[in-house]
């Protein structure tokens, strides 16, 4: 029975100029390798390098969800400030803040509707593919 030795205890040191290093980093960024050493080993040993790919539809979805998350965070902060004011005020002053509270509530509903629409569109795309 042949013993397979996977211990990598030998070092190979390379000196590169800035352009060479940048070229290797760019190549590494386009692959599925997690470690630069794995990528370099594949290149040096002439093993296949698996290139990664980027799904642009998912990138658009992520950008949309990120924007919605930012909007929701802003609304949540404003809503929280209004609630704190209501808790700190007496009964007469609470009435003046009810309109502002209703306005923030409407913003939340509009943003949530946007999230729901985006989720539905995403689900339709995935179901078609």
Coordinates of C-alpha atoms in Angstrom, one line a residue:
X1 CA 0.0 0.0 0.0
X2 CA 1.5 3.3 -1.1
X3 CA 1.4 6.1 1.4
X4 CA 0.2 9.4 0.1
X5 CA 2.1 12.3 1.7
X6 CA 0.1 15.6 1.6
X7 CA 2.4 17.4 4.0
X8 CA 3.6 20.5 2.3
X9 CA 6.8 21.4 4.1
X10 CA 8.9 22.7 1.3
X11 CA 8.9 26.4 0.5
X12 CA 9.3 28.1 -2.8
X13 CA 10.1 31.8 -2.6
X14 CA 9.5 34.1 -5.5
X15 CA 10.3 37.7 -6.0
X16 CA 8.0 39.7 -8.2
X17 CA 7.8 43.3 -9.4
X18 CA 4.6 45.2 -8.8
X19 CA 3.3 44.6 -12.3
X20 CA 3.8 40.8 -12.0
X21 CA 2.2 40.7 -8.6
X22 CA -0.8 42.7 -9.8
X23 CA -1.2 40.3 -12.7
X24 CA -1.2 37.3 -10.5
X25 CA -3.6 38.9 -8.1
X26 CA -6.0 39.7 -11.0
X27 CA -5.8 36.1 -12.2
X28 CA -6.4 34.8 -8.7
X29 CA -9.5 37.0 -8.3
X30 CA -11.2 35.5 -11.3
X31 CA -11.0 31.9 -10.0
X32 CA -12.8 29.9 -7.4
X33 CA -9.6 29.3 -5.4
X34 CA -9.8 30.4 -1.8
X35 CA -6.0 30.7 -1.3
X36 CA -3.4 32.3 -3.4
X37 CA -1.0 29.4 -2.7
X38 CA -3.6 26.9 -4.2
X39 CA -3.9 29.1 -7.3
X40 CA -0.1 29.4 -7.7
X41 CA 0.4 25.7 -7.2
X42 CA -2.1 24.9 -10.0
X43 CA -0.3 27.3 -12.3
X44 CA 3.1 26.0 -11.5
X45 CA 2.1 22.3 -11.8
X46 CA 0.0 23.0 -14.9
X47 CA -3.2 21.8 -13.3
X48 CA -6.5 23.2 -14.5
X49 CA -7.6 26.4 -12.9
X50 CA -11.3 26.8 -12.4
X51 CA -12.5 30.3 -13.4
X52 CA -15.3 31.8 -11.4
X53 CA -18.2 33.6 -12.9
X54 CA -20.4 36.4 -11.8
X55 CA -24.2 36.2 -12.2
X56 CA -25.1 39.8 -13.0
X57 CA -28.8 39.2 -12.2
X58 CA -27.9 38.3 -8.7
X59 CA -25.6 41.4 -8.5
X60 CA -28.6 43.6 -9.5
X61 CA -30.8 41.9 -6.9
X62 CA -28.1 42.4 -4.2
X63 CA -27.8 46.1 -5.1
X64 CA -31.6 46.5 -4.9
X65 CA -31.8 44.7 -1.5
X66 CA -28.9 46.8 -0.2
X67 CA -30.7 50.1 -1.1
X68 CA -33.9 48.8 0.4
X69 CA -32.1 47.9 3.6
X70 CA -30.6 51.4 3.8
X71 CA -34.0 52.9 3.4
X72 CA -35.6 50.7 6.0
X73 CA -32.8 51.5 8.4
X74 CA -33.4 55.3 8.0
X75 CA -37.2 54.8 8.5
X76 CA -36.6 52.7 11.5
X77 CA -34.3 55.3 13.1
X78 CA -36.9 58.1 12.5
X79 CA -39.7 55.9 13.8
X80 CA -37.7 55.1 16.9
X81 CA -37.1 58.8 17.6
X82 CA -40.8 59.6 17.3
X83 CA -41.7 56.8 19.7
X84 CA -39.1 58.0 22.2
X85 CA -40.6 61.5 22.0
X86 CA -44.1 60.2 22.5
X87 CA -43.0 58.2 25.6
X88 CA -41.3 61.3 27.1
X89 CA -44.2 63.7 26.5
X90 CA -47.5 64.3 28.3
X91 CA -50.9 63.5 26.8
X92 CA -51.5 66.9 25.1
X93 CA -48.2 66.9 23.3
X94 CA -48.7 63.3 22.1
X95 CA -51.5 64.4 19.7
X96 CA -49.1 66.7 17.8
X97 CA -46.8 63.9 17.1
X98 CA -49.5 61.5 15.8
X99 CA -49.4 63.0 12.3
X100 CA -45.6 62.5 12.2
X101 CA -46.0 58.9 13.4
X102 CA -48.6 58.2 10.7
X103 CA -46.3 59.7 8.1
X104 CA -43.4 57.4 9.2
X105 CA -45.8 54.4 9.2
X106 CA -46.7 55.1 5.6
X107 CA -43.0 55.2 4.6
X108 CA -42.5 51.8 6.2
X109 CA -45.5 50.4 4.3
X110 CA -44.2 51.8 0.9
X111 CA -40.7 50.4 1.6
X112 CA -42.1 47.1 2.5
X113 CA -44.1 47.0 -0.6
X114 CA -40.9 47.7 -2.6
X115 CA -39.2 44.7 -0.8
X116 CA -42.2 42.5 -1.6
X117 CA -42.1 43.5 -5.3
X118 CA -38.4 42.8 -5.5
X119 CA -38.8 39.4 -3.9
X120 CA -41.7 38.5 -6.3
X121 CA -39.6 39.6 -9.4
X122 CA -36.7 37.5 -8.1
X123 CA -38.8 34.5 -7.6
X124 CA -40.2 34.8 -11.1
X125 CA -36.7 34.9 -12.6
X126 CA -35.6 31.9 -10.6
X127 CA -38.7 29.9 -11.6
X128 CA -38.2 30.7 -15.3
X129 CA -34.6 29.4 -15.3

